[in-house]
């Protein structure tokens, strides 16, 4: 008697074939794997292992075309091939851009040489252009607290995002 073939592992209790006999014995015959192996004189080292054979006993529909499938797959072979072709044709996802950016050398010189009237226009423009207030303050030679006090970031007000302010 051949215990393992491409249809699965054969149960010595009932003669049917399953992907995993140990799970079947526990559920159906209410015996542990150890007791099953002892009862039938099977060495635990040479015990038949789980196969990729008959995993599902009842057919279930394919998720795309409702063709009955008797394996554990979610898609039938034709739909799986179509899905793979669709995925291969897709463009790769673009890498997300950085939320913040550094000051350029020209922006840094504009900040250091600007008068107060020009700073009133330049700082909000840089903040809107994703330059962190910390870097602007460092370029001006001030602390982060000074920047928060006189030029709060437009996206945050009192520690909360602007849509909750």
PDB file of C-alpha atoms in Angstrom:
ATOM      1  CA  UNK A   1       0.000   0.000   0.000  1.00  0.00           C
ATOM      2  CA  UNK A   2       1.452   3.362  -1.083  1.00  0.00           C
ATOM      3  CA  UNK A   3       0.954   5.935   1.691  1.00  0.00           C
ATOM      4  CA  UNK A   4       1.948   9.046  -0.294  1.00  0.00           C
ATOM      5  CA  UNK A   5       1.217   9.971  -3.903  1.00  0.00           C
ATOM      6  CA  UNK A   6       0.255  13.093  -5.841  1.00  0.00           C
ATOM      7  CA  UNK A   7      -3.289  12.976  -4.431  1.00  0.00           C
ATOM      8  CA  UNK A   8      -2.125  13.229  -0.818  1.00  0.00           C
ATOM      9  CA  UNK A   9      -1.270  11.089   2.211  1.00  0.00           C
ATOM     10  CA  UNK A  10      -3.454   8.063   2.913  1.00  0.00           C
ATOM     11  CA  UNK A  11      -5.140   7.663   6.297  1.00  0.00           C
ATOM     12  CA  UNK A  12      -4.797   4.093   7.675  1.00  0.00           C
ATOM     13  CA  UNK A  13      -8.015   4.479   9.685  1.00  0.00           C
ATOM     14  CA  UNK A  14     -10.464   5.226   6.876  1.00  0.00           C
ATOM     15  CA  UNK A  15      -8.410   4.816   3.678  1.00  0.00           C
ATOM     16  CA  UNK A  16      -9.031   8.316   2.285  1.00  0.00           C
ATOM     17  CA  UNK A  17      -6.273  10.652   1.137  1.00  0.00           C
ATOM     18  CA  UNK A  18      -5.593  14.052   2.681  1.00  0.00           C
ATOM     19  CA  UNK A  19      -2.967  16.763   2.522  1.00  0.00           C
ATOM     20  CA  UNK A  20      -2.313  16.342   6.256  1.00  0.00           C
ATOM     21  CA  UNK A  21      -3.216  13.089   7.984  1.00  0.00           C
ATOM     22  CA  UNK A  22      -2.420  14.420  11.457  1.00  0.00           C
ATOM     23  CA  UNK A  23      -5.070  17.141  11.212  1.00  0.00           C
ATOM     24  CA  UNK A  24      -7.556  14.665   9.755  1.00  0.00           C
ATOM     25  CA  UNK A  25      -6.972  12.150  12.564  1.00  0.00           C
ATOM     26  CA  UNK A  26      -7.406  14.806  15.235  1.00  0.00           C
ATOM     27  CA  UNK A  27     -10.643  16.114  13.747  1.00  0.00           C
ATOM     28  CA  UNK A  28     -12.284  12.963  12.420  1.00  0.00           C
ATOM     29  CA  UNK A  29     -10.966  10.030  14.452  1.00  0.00           C
ATOM     30  CA  UNK A  30     -10.277  11.989  17.686  1.00  0.00           C
ATOM     31  CA  UNK A  31      -6.788  10.556  18.127  1.00  0.00           C
ATOM     32  CA  UNK A  32      -3.495  12.388  18.407  1.00  0.00           C
ATOM     33  CA  UNK A  33      -0.744  12.076  15.831  1.00  0.00           C
ATOM     34  CA  UNK A  34       1.414  10.180  18.329  1.00  0.00           C
ATOM     35  CA  UNK A  35      -1.359   7.628  19.014  1.00  0.00           C
ATOM     36  CA  UNK A  36      -2.043   7.243  15.271  1.00  0.00           C
ATOM     37  CA  UNK A  37       1.627   6.527  14.538  1.00  0.00           C
ATOM     38  CA  UNK A  38       1.850   4.010  17.427  1.00  0.00           C
ATOM     39  CA  UNK A  39      -1.402   2.249  16.473  1.00  0.00           C
ATOM     40  CA  UNK A  40      -0.213   1.623  12.917  1.00  0.00           C
ATOM     41  CA  UNK A  41       3.452   0.967  13.723  1.00  0.00           C
ATOM     42  CA  UNK A  42       4.798   3.958  11.828  1.00  0.00           C
ATOM     43  CA  UNK A  43       8.200   5.322  12.847  1.00  0.00           C
ATOM     44  CA  UNK A  44       7.804   9.079  13.590  1.00  0.00           C
ATOM     45  CA  UNK A  45      10.966   9.860  11.604  1.00  0.00           C
ATOM     46  CA  UNK A  46       9.682   8.050   8.501  1.00  0.00           C
ATOM     47  CA  UNK A  47       6.077   9.231   8.883  1.00  0.00           C
ATOM     48  CA  UNK A  48       4.494  10.544   5.671  1.00  0.00           C
ATOM     49  CA  UNK A  49       4.768  14.318   5.550  1.00  0.00           C
ATOM     50  CA  UNK A  50       2.226  16.870   4.419  1.00  0.00           C
ATOM     51  CA  UNK A  51       1.821  17.023   0.640  1.00  0.00           C
ATOM     52  CA  UNK A  52       0.563  19.639  -1.753  1.00  0.00           C
ATOM     53  CA  UNK A  53      -2.061  17.175  -2.854  1.00  0.00           C
ATOM     54  CA  UNK A  54      -5.767  17.446  -2.242  1.00  0.00           C
ATOM     55  CA  UNK A  55      -5.985  20.353   0.174  1.00  0.00           C
ATOM     56  CA  UNK A  56      -9.666  21.140  -0.279  1.00  0.00           C
ATOM     57  CA  UNK A  57     -12.246  18.402  -0.513  1.00  0.00           C
ATOM     58  CA  UNK A  58     -15.081  20.620  -1.776  1.00  0.00           C
ATOM     59  CA  UNK A  59     -14.857  22.885  -4.790  1.00  0.00           C
ATOM     60  CA  UNK A  60     -15.120  26.639  -4.282  1.00  0.00           C
ATOM     61  CA  UNK A  61     -15.597  29.318  -6.961  1.00  0.00           C
ATOM     62  CA  UNK A  62     -12.796  31.357  -8.484  1.00  0.00           C
ATOM     63  CA  UNK A  63     -12.932  34.950  -7.238  1.00  0.00           C
ATOM     64  CA  UNK A  64     -12.989  36.381 -10.765  1.00  0.00           C
ATOM     65  CA  UNK A  65     -14.876  33.987 -13.022  1.00  0.00           C
ATOM     66  CA  UNK A  66     -16.671  31.629 -10.562  1.00  0.00           C
ATOM     67  CA  UNK A  67     -15.185  28.472 -12.129  1.00  0.00           C
ATOM     68  CA  UNK A  68     -15.071  25.721  -9.459  1.00  0.00           C
ATOM     69  CA  UNK A  69     -11.579  25.219  -7.964  1.00  0.00           C
ATOM     70  CA  UNK A  70     -10.594  22.162  -5.915  1.00  0.00           C
ATOM     71  CA  UNK A  71      -7.287  23.527  -4.611  1.00  0.00           C
ATOM     72  CA  UNK A  72      -6.558  26.135  -1.966  1.00  0.00           C
ATOM     73  CA  UNK A  73      -5.974  28.842  -4.597  1.00  0.00           C
ATOM     74  CA  UNK A  74      -8.211  31.908  -4.793  1.00  0.00           C
ATOM     75  CA  UNK A  75      -8.014  32.185  -8.590  1.00  0.00           C
ATOM     76  CA  UNK A  76      -8.215  29.550 -11.316  1.00  0.00           C
ATOM     77  CA  UNK A  77      -5.175  29.045 -13.553  1.00  0.00           C
ATOM     78  CA  UNK A  78      -6.532  31.226 -16.397  1.00  0.00           C
ATOM     79  CA  UNK A  79      -7.439  34.112 -14.073  1.00  0.00           C
ATOM     80  CA  UNK A  80      -4.096  33.790 -12.283  1.00  0.00           C
ATOM     81  CA  UNK A  81      -2.268  34.114 -15.623  1.00  0.00           C
ATOM     82  CA  UNK A  82      -4.419  37.143 -16.576  1.00  0.00           C
ATOM     83  CA  UNK A  83      -3.747  38.748 -13.196  1.00  0.00           C
ATOM     84  CA  UNK A  84       0.001  38.216 -13.571  1.00  0.00           C
ATOM     85  CA  UNK A  85      -0.052  39.755 -17.069  1.00  0.00           C
ATOM     86  CA  UNK A  86      -1.953  42.775 -15.704  1.00  0.00           C
ATOM     87  CA  UNK A  87       0.535  43.205 -12.860  1.00  0.00           C
ATOM     88  CA  UNK A  88       3.501  42.920 -15.216  1.00  0.00           C
ATOM     89  CA  UNK A  89       2.016  45.641 -17.433  1.00  0.00           C
ATOM     90  CA  UNK A  90       1.568  48.109 -14.565  1.00  0.00           C
ATOM     91  CA  UNK A  91       4.071  50.863 -13.985  1.00  0.00           C
ATOM     92  CA  UNK A  92       6.105  50.583 -10.783  1.00  0.00           C
ATOM     93  CA  UNK A  93       4.872  52.734  -7.938  1.00  0.00           C
ATOM     94  CA  UNK A  94       6.602  56.072  -7.741  1.00  0.00           C
ATOM     95  CA  UNK A  95       8.764  56.613  -4.713  1.00  0.00           C
ATOM     96  CA  UNK A  96       7.168  59.050  -2.270  1.00  0.00           C
ATOM     97  CA  UNK A  97       8.851  62.416  -2.278  1.00  0.00           C
ATOM     98  CA  UNK A  98      10.376  63.757   0.858  1.00  0.00           C
ATOM     99  CA  UNK A  99       8.063  65.824   3.009  1.00  0.00           C
ATOM    100  CA  UNK A 100      10.756  68.379   3.809  1.00  0.00           C
ATOM    101  CA  UNK A 101      13.538  69.874   1.734  1.00  0.00           C
ATOM    102  CA  UNK A 102      16.757  71.747   2.497  1.00  0.00           C
ATOM    103  CA  UNK A 103      17.476  75.388   1.867  1.00  0.00           C
ATOM    104  CA  UNK A 104      19.404  76.067  -1.306  1.00  0.00           C
ATOM    105  CA  UNK A 105      22.499  78.251  -1.176  1.00  0.00           C
ATOM    106  CA  UNK A 106      20.728  81.136  -2.911  1.00  0.00           C
ATOM    107  CA  UNK A 107      17.789  80.942  -0.479  1.00  0.00           C
ATOM    108  CA  UNK A 108      20.223  80.931   2.436  1.00  0.00           C
ATOM    109  CA  UNK A 109      21.959  84.069   1.144  1.00  0.00           C
ATOM    110  CA  UNK A 110      18.597  85.768   0.513  1.00  0.00           C
ATOM    111  CA  UNK A 111      17.604  85.025   4.115  1.00  0.00           C
ATOM    112  CA  UNK A 112      20.792  86.383   5.620  1.00  0.00           C
ATOM    113  CA  UNK A 113      20.851  89.542   3.473  1.00  0.00           C
ATOM    114  CA  UNK A 114      17.115  90.356   3.552  1.00  0.00           C
ATOM    115  CA  UNK A 115      15.666  93.260   5.502  1.00  0.00           C
ATOM    116  CA  UNK A 116      12.594  92.923   7.759  1.00  0.00           C
ATOM    117  CA  UNK A 117      10.065  93.769   5.039  1.00  0.00           C
ATOM    118  CA  UNK A 118      11.512  91.194   2.669  1.00  0.00           C
ATOM    119  CA  UNK A 119      11.684  88.555   5.458  1.00  0.00           C
ATOM    120  CA  UNK A 120       7.930  88.964   5.975  1.00  0.00           C
ATOM    121  CA  UNK A 121       7.416  87.657   2.437  1.00  0.00           C
ATOM    122  CA  UNK A 122      10.333  85.232   2.222  1.00  0.00           C
ATOM    123  CA  UNK A 123       9.817  83.147   5.387  1.00  0.00           C
ATOM    124  CA  UNK A 124       6.132  82.206   4.736  1.00  0.00           C
ATOM    125  CA  UNK A 125       7.022  81.394   1.116  1.00  0.00           C
ATOM    126  CA  UNK A 126       9.811  79.055   2.240  1.00  0.00           C
ATOM    127  CA  UNK A 127       7.559  77.429   4.846  1.00  0.00           C
ATOM    128  CA  UNK A 128       4.886  76.852   2.206  1.00  0.00           C
ATOM    129  CA  UNK A 129       7.578  75.336  -0.021  1.00  0.00           C
ATOM    130  CA  UNK A 130       8.278  72.588   2.580  1.00  0.00           C
ATOM    131  CA  UNK A 131      11.395  74.102   4.166  1.00  0.00           C
ATOM    132  CA  UNK A 132      11.350  73.342   7.916  1.00  0.00           C
ATOM    133  CA  UNK A 133      11.272  76.292  10.295  1.00  0.00           C
ATOM    134  CA  UNK A 134      14.257  74.815  12.142  1.00  0.00           C
ATOM    135  CA  UNK A 135      16.466  75.196   9.068  1.00  0.00           C
ATOM    136  CA  UNK A 136      15.204  78.727   8.409  1.00  0.00           C
ATOM    137  CA  UNK A 137      15.932  79.707  12.028  1.00  0.00           C
ATOM    138  CA  UNK A 138      19.404  78.170  11.849  1.00  0.00           C
ATOM    139  CA  UNK A 139      20.167  80.111   8.655  1.00  0.00           C
ATOM    140  CA  UNK A 140      19.030  83.340  10.349  1.00  0.00           C
ATOM    141  CA  UNK A 141      21.058  82.585  13.482  1.00  0.00           C
ATOM    142  CA  UNK A 142      18.016  82.316  15.766  1.00  0.00           C
ATOM    143  CA  UNK A 143      16.596  79.548  17.937  1.00  0.00           C
ATOM    144  CA  UNK A 144      13.643  77.336  17.123  1.00  0.00           C
ATOM    145  CA  UNK A 145      11.679  79.036  19.924  1.00  0.00           C
ATOM    146  CA  UNK A 146      12.197  82.435  18.260  1.00  0.00           C
ATOM    147  CA  UNK A 147      10.994  81.005  14.972  1.00  0.00           C
ATOM    148  CA  UNK A 148       7.930  79.472  16.622  1.00  0.00           C
ATOM    149  CA  UNK A 149       7.112  82.739  18.390  1.00  0.00           C
ATOM    150  CA  UNK A 150       7.491  85.142  15.443  1.00  0.00           C
ATOM    151  CA  UNK A 151       7.009  82.891  12.400  1.00  0.00           C
ATOM    152  CA  UNK A 152       4.793  79.914  13.331  1.00  0.00           C
ATOM    153  CA  UNK A 153       4.498  77.266  10.677  1.00  0.00           C
ATOM    154  CA  UNK A 154       1.336  77.694   8.570  1.00  0.00           C
ATOM    155  CA  UNK A 155       0.469  74.001   8.859  1.00  0.00           C
ATOM    156  CA  UNK A 156       0.452  73.958  12.675  1.00  0.00           C
ATOM    157  CA  UNK A 157      -1.170  76.275  15.185  1.00  0.00           C
ATOM    158  CA  UNK A 158      -0.488  75.765  18.890  1.00  0.00           C
ATOM    159  CA  UNK A 159       0.731  72.216  18.316  1.00  0.00           C
ATOM    160  CA  UNK A 160      -2.358  71.150  16.370  1.00  0.00           C
ATOM    161  CA  UNK A 161      -2.768  70.695  12.631  1.00  0.00           C
ATOM    162  CA  UNK A 162      -4.417  73.677  10.911  1.00  0.00           C
ATOM    163  CA  UNK A 163      -7.684  71.821  10.215  1.00  0.00           C
ATOM    164  CA  UNK A 164      -8.256  71.391  13.970  1.00  0.00           C
ATOM    165  CA  UNK A 165      -7.322  74.922  15.020  1.00  0.00           C
TER     166      UNK A 165
END
